[in-house]
Coordinates of C-alpha atoms in Angstrom, one line a residue:
X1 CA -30.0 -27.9 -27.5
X2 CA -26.8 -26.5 -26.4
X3 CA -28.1 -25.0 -23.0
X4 CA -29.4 -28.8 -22.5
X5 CA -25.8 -30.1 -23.3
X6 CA -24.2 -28.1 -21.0
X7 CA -26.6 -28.8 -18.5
X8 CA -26.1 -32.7 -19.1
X9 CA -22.3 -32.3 -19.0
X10 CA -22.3 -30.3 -15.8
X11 CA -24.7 -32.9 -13.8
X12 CA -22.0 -35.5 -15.1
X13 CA -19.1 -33.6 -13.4
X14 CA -21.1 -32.9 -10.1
X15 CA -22.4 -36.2 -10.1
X16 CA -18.4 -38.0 -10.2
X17 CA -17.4 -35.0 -7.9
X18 CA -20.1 -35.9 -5.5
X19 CA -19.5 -40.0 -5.8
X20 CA -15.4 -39.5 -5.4
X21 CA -16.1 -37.2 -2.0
X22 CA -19.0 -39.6 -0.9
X23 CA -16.4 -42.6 -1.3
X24 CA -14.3 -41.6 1.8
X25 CA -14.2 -44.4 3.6
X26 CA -12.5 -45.3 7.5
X27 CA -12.6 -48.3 9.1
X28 CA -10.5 -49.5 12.1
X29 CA -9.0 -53.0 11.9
X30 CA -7.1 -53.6 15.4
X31 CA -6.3 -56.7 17.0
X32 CA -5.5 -57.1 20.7
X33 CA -2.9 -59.2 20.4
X34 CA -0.3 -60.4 18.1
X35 CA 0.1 -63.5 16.6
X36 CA 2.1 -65.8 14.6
X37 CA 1.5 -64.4 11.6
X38 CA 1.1 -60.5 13.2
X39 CA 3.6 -58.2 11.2
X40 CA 5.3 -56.1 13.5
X41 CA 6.0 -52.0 12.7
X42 CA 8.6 -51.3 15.7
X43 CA 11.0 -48.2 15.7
X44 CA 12.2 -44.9 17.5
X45 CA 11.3 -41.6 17.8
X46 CA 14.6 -39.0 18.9
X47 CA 16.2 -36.2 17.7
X48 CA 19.0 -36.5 15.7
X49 CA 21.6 -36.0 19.0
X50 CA 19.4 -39.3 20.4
X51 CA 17.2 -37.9 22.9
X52 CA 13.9 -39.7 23.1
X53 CA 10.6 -38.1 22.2
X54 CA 8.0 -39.4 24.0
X55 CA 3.9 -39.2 24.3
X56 CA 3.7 -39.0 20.7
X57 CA 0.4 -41.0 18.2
X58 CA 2.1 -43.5 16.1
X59 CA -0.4 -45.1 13.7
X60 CA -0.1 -47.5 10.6
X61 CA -2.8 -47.7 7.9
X62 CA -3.7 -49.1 4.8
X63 CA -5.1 -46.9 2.1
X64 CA -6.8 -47.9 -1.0
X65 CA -7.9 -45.5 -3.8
X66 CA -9.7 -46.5 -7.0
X67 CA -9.9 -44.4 -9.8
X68 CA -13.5 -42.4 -10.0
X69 CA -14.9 -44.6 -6.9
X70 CA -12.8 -43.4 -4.0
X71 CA -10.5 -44.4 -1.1
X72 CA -10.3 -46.2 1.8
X73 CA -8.3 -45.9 4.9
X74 CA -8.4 -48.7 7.5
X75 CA -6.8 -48.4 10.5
X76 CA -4.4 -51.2 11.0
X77 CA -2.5 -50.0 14.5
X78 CA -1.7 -47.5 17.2
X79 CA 0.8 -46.4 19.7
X80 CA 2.7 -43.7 21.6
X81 CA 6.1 -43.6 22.1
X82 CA 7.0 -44.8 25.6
X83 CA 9.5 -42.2 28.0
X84 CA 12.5 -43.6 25.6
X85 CA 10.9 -42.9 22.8
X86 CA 10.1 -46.5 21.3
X87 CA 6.6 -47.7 19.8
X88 CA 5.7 -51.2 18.8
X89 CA 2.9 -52.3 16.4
X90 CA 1.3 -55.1 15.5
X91 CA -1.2 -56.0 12.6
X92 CA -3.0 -58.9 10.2
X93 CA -2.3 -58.2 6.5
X94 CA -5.8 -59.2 5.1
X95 CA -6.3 -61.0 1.7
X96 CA -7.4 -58.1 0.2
X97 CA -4.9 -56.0 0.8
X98 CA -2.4 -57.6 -1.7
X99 CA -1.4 -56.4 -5.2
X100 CA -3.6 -58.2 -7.6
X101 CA -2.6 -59.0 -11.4
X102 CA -6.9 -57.7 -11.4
X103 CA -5.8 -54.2 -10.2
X104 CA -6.5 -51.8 -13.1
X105 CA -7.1 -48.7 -11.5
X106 CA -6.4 -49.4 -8.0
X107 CA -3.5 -48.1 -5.9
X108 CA -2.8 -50.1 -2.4
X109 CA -0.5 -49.1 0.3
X110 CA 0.4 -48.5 3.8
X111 CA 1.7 -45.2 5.9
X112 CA 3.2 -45.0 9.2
X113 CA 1.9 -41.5 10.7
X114 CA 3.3 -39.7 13.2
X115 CA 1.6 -36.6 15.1
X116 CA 3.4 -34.0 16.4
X117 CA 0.9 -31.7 18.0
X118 CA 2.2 -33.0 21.5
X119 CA 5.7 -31.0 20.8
X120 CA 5.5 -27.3 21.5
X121 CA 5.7 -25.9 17.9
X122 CA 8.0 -23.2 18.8
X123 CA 10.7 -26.2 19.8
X124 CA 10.7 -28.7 17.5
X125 CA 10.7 -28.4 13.2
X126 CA 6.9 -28.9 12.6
X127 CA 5.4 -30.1 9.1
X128 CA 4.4 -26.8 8.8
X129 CA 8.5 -25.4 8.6
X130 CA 9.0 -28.0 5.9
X131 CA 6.1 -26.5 3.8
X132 CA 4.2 -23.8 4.9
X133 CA 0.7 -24.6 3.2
X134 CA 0.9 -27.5 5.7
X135 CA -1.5 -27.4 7.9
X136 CA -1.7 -30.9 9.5
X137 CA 0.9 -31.9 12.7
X138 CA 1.0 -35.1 11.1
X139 CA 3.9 -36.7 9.2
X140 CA 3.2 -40.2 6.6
X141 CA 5.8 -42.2 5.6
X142 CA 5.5 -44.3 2.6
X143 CA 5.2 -48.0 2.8
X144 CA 4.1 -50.0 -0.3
X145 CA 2.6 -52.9 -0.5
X146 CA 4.8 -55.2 -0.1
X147 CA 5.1 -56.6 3.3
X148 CA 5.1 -60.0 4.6
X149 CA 3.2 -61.6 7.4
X150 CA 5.5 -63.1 10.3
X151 CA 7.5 -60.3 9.7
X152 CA 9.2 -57.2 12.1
X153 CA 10.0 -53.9 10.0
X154 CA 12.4 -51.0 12.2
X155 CA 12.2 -47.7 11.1
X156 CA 13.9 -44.5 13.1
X157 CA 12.4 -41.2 13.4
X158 CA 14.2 -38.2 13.8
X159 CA 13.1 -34.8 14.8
X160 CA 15.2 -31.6 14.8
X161 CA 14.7 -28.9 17.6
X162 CA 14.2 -25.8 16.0
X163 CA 15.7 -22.1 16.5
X164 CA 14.1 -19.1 14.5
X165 CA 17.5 -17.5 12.9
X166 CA 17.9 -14.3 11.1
X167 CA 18.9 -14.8 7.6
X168 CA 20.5 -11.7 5.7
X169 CA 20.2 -11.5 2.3
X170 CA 22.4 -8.4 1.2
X171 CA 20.9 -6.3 -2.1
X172 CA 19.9 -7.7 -4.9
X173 CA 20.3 -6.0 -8.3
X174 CA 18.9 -7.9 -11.0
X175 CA 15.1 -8.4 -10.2
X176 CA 13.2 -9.2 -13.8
X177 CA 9.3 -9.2 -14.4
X178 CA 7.5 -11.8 -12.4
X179 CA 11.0 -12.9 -10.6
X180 CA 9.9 -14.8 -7.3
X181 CA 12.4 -15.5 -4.5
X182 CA 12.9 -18.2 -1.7
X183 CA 15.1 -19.0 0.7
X184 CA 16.1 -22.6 1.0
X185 CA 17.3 -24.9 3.8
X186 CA 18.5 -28.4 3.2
X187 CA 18.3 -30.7 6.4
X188 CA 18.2 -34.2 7.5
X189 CA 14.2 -34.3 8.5
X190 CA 12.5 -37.8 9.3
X191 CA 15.1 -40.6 9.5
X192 CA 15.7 -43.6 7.4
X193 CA 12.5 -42.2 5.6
X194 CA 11.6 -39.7 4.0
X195 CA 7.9 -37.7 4.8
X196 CA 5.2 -38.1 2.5
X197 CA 5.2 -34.9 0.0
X198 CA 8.9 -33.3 0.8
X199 CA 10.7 -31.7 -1.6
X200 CA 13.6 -33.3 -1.4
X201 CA 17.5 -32.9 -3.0
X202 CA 19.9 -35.6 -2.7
X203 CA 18.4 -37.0 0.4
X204 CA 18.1 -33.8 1.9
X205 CA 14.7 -32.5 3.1
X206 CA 13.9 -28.9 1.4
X207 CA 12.5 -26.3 3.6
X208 CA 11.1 -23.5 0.9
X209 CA 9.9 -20.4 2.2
X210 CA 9.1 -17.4 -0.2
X211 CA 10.3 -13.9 0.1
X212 CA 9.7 -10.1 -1.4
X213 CA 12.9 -8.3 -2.3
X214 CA 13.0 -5.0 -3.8
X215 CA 16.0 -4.5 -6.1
X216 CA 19.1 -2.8 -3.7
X217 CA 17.6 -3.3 -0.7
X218 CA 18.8 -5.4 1.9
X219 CA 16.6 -7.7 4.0
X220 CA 16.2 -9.9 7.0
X221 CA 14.4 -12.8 7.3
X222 CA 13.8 -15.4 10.4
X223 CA 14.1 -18.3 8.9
X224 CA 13.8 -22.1 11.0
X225 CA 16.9 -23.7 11.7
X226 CA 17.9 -27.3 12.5
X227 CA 19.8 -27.1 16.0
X228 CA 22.5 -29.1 16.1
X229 CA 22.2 -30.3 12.6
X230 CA 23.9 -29.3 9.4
X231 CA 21.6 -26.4 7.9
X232 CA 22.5 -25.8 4.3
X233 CA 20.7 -22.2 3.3
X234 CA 20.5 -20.5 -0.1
X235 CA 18.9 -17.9 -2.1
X236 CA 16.7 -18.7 -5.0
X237 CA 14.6 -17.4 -7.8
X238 CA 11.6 -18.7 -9.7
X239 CA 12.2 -16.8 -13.2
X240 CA 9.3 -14.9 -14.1
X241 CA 7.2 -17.3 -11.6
X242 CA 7.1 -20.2 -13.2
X243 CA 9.4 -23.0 -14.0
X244 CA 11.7 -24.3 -11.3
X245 CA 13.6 -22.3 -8.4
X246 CA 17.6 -21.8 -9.2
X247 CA 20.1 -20.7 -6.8
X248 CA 21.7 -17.4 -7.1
X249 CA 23.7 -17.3 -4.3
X250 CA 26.2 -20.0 -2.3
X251 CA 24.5 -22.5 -0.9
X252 CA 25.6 -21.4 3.2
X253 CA 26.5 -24.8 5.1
X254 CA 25.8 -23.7 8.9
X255 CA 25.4 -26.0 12.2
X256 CA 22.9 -24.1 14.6
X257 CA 23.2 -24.3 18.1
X258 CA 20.7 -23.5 20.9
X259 CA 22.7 -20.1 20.9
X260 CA 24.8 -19.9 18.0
X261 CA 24.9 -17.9 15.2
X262 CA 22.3 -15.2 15.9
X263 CA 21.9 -14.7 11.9
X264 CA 23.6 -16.2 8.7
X265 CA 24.5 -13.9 5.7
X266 CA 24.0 -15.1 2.1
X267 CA 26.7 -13.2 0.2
X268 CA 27.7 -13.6 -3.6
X269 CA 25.7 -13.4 -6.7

């Protein structure tokens, strides 16, 4: 009677398992042309000195998930960014894409995505630099779900270049059981929006990248810098791995250049 329980609560779980994976649903829903009730998604993509970034997949989509039955995306619009780095989109907000007092259950919204697998990686701050279990080129930006038809919405985009910089962290005395480290970097990453799933501190986009220290031994890291951005580093630990990461060391406010500084020191304890 047990075994036959277990049996029946397992074929439950796969079965809901098997109907939220099944319930992945695209669809595309481009028009040719705008109209008078077209919402427009128009912006910028530079980096934060104002050059243009061109070439680059700008899409916009709406996304619906329901609890236990799945989610669909459909593909309201697509771009690139022209040679000065601008992108226009146009779309029809549907009936059923509105918030409905029937809702229970039912999250709708729309992204903006940009790709960045044109850039060369080594050049420009990829998703991946921001969090390194990334392992899509694409950034989403947050809309809700409550735009208008008839309407324009702007939105700028700004990429850093990057430059790999050696970060010193002098010895370390006080390691305790389970202590994990990370070095942090605080920088200006996305524009007037902020990427989907960024760690983020007072407006400031959080770069975490973990690191193994032995107690009094110094070590080097390269770490990804903003160039020609304000680039504020620090030192953290997760006590005993778990909980939440606390600086132990000044926070190290640096601009990077293309060629300046070839590493940054994070003294004090």
């Amino acid at each position: 009677m047990k075994k036959y329980r277990l049996f029946s609560l397992l074929s439950i779980f796969v079965a809901l398992f098997l109907c939220m994976t099944s319930c992945v649903k695209e669809e595309d829903d481009y028009v040719k042309h705008p109209t008078a009730t077209s919402t427009i998604i128009e912006g910028r993509v530079s980096t934060p000195d104002g050059a243009p970034i061109a070439g680059l997949e700008v899409g916009f989509d709406y996304v619906k998930t329901v609890w236990l039955a799945g989610m669909v995306t459909r593909h309201k619009a697509k771009c690139r960014t022209d040679k000065d780095g601008y992108f226009r989109m146009f779309f029809e907000i549907k009936a059923d894409e509105k918030n409905e007092p029937s809702d229970g259950g039912v999250s709708k919204h729309y992204d903006l995505t940009l790709d960045l697998k044109r850039l060369p990686a080594d050049d420009y701050i990829m998703p991946s630099d921001i969090n390194p279990e990334w392992e899509s080129t694409r950034l989403s930006f947050y809309y809700g779900n409550d735009l208008k038809p008839a309407e324009t919405y702007r939105q700028s985009i700004e990429i850093p270049r990057k430059r790999m910089v050696d970060v010193v962290v002098p010895t370390v005395e006080n390691i305790g059981p389970g202590d994990e480290f990370a070095i942090h970097n605080h920088i200006k990453y996305g524009g007037d929006r902020i990427p989907d799933g960024s760690y983020v501190e007072d407006g400031w986009v959080c770069m975490t990248h973990t690191i193994d220290l032995k107690v009094g031994k110094e070590a080097v890291y390269s770490f990804p810098c903003a160039v020609d951005c304000e680039n504020r580093l620090s030192l953290r630990v997760l006590k005993g791995g778990s909980g939440s990461y606390e600086p132990i060391r000044e926070t190290e406010t640096v601009t990077v250049t293309s060629t300046a500084p070839e590493s940054i020191v994070l003294v004090g304890e």
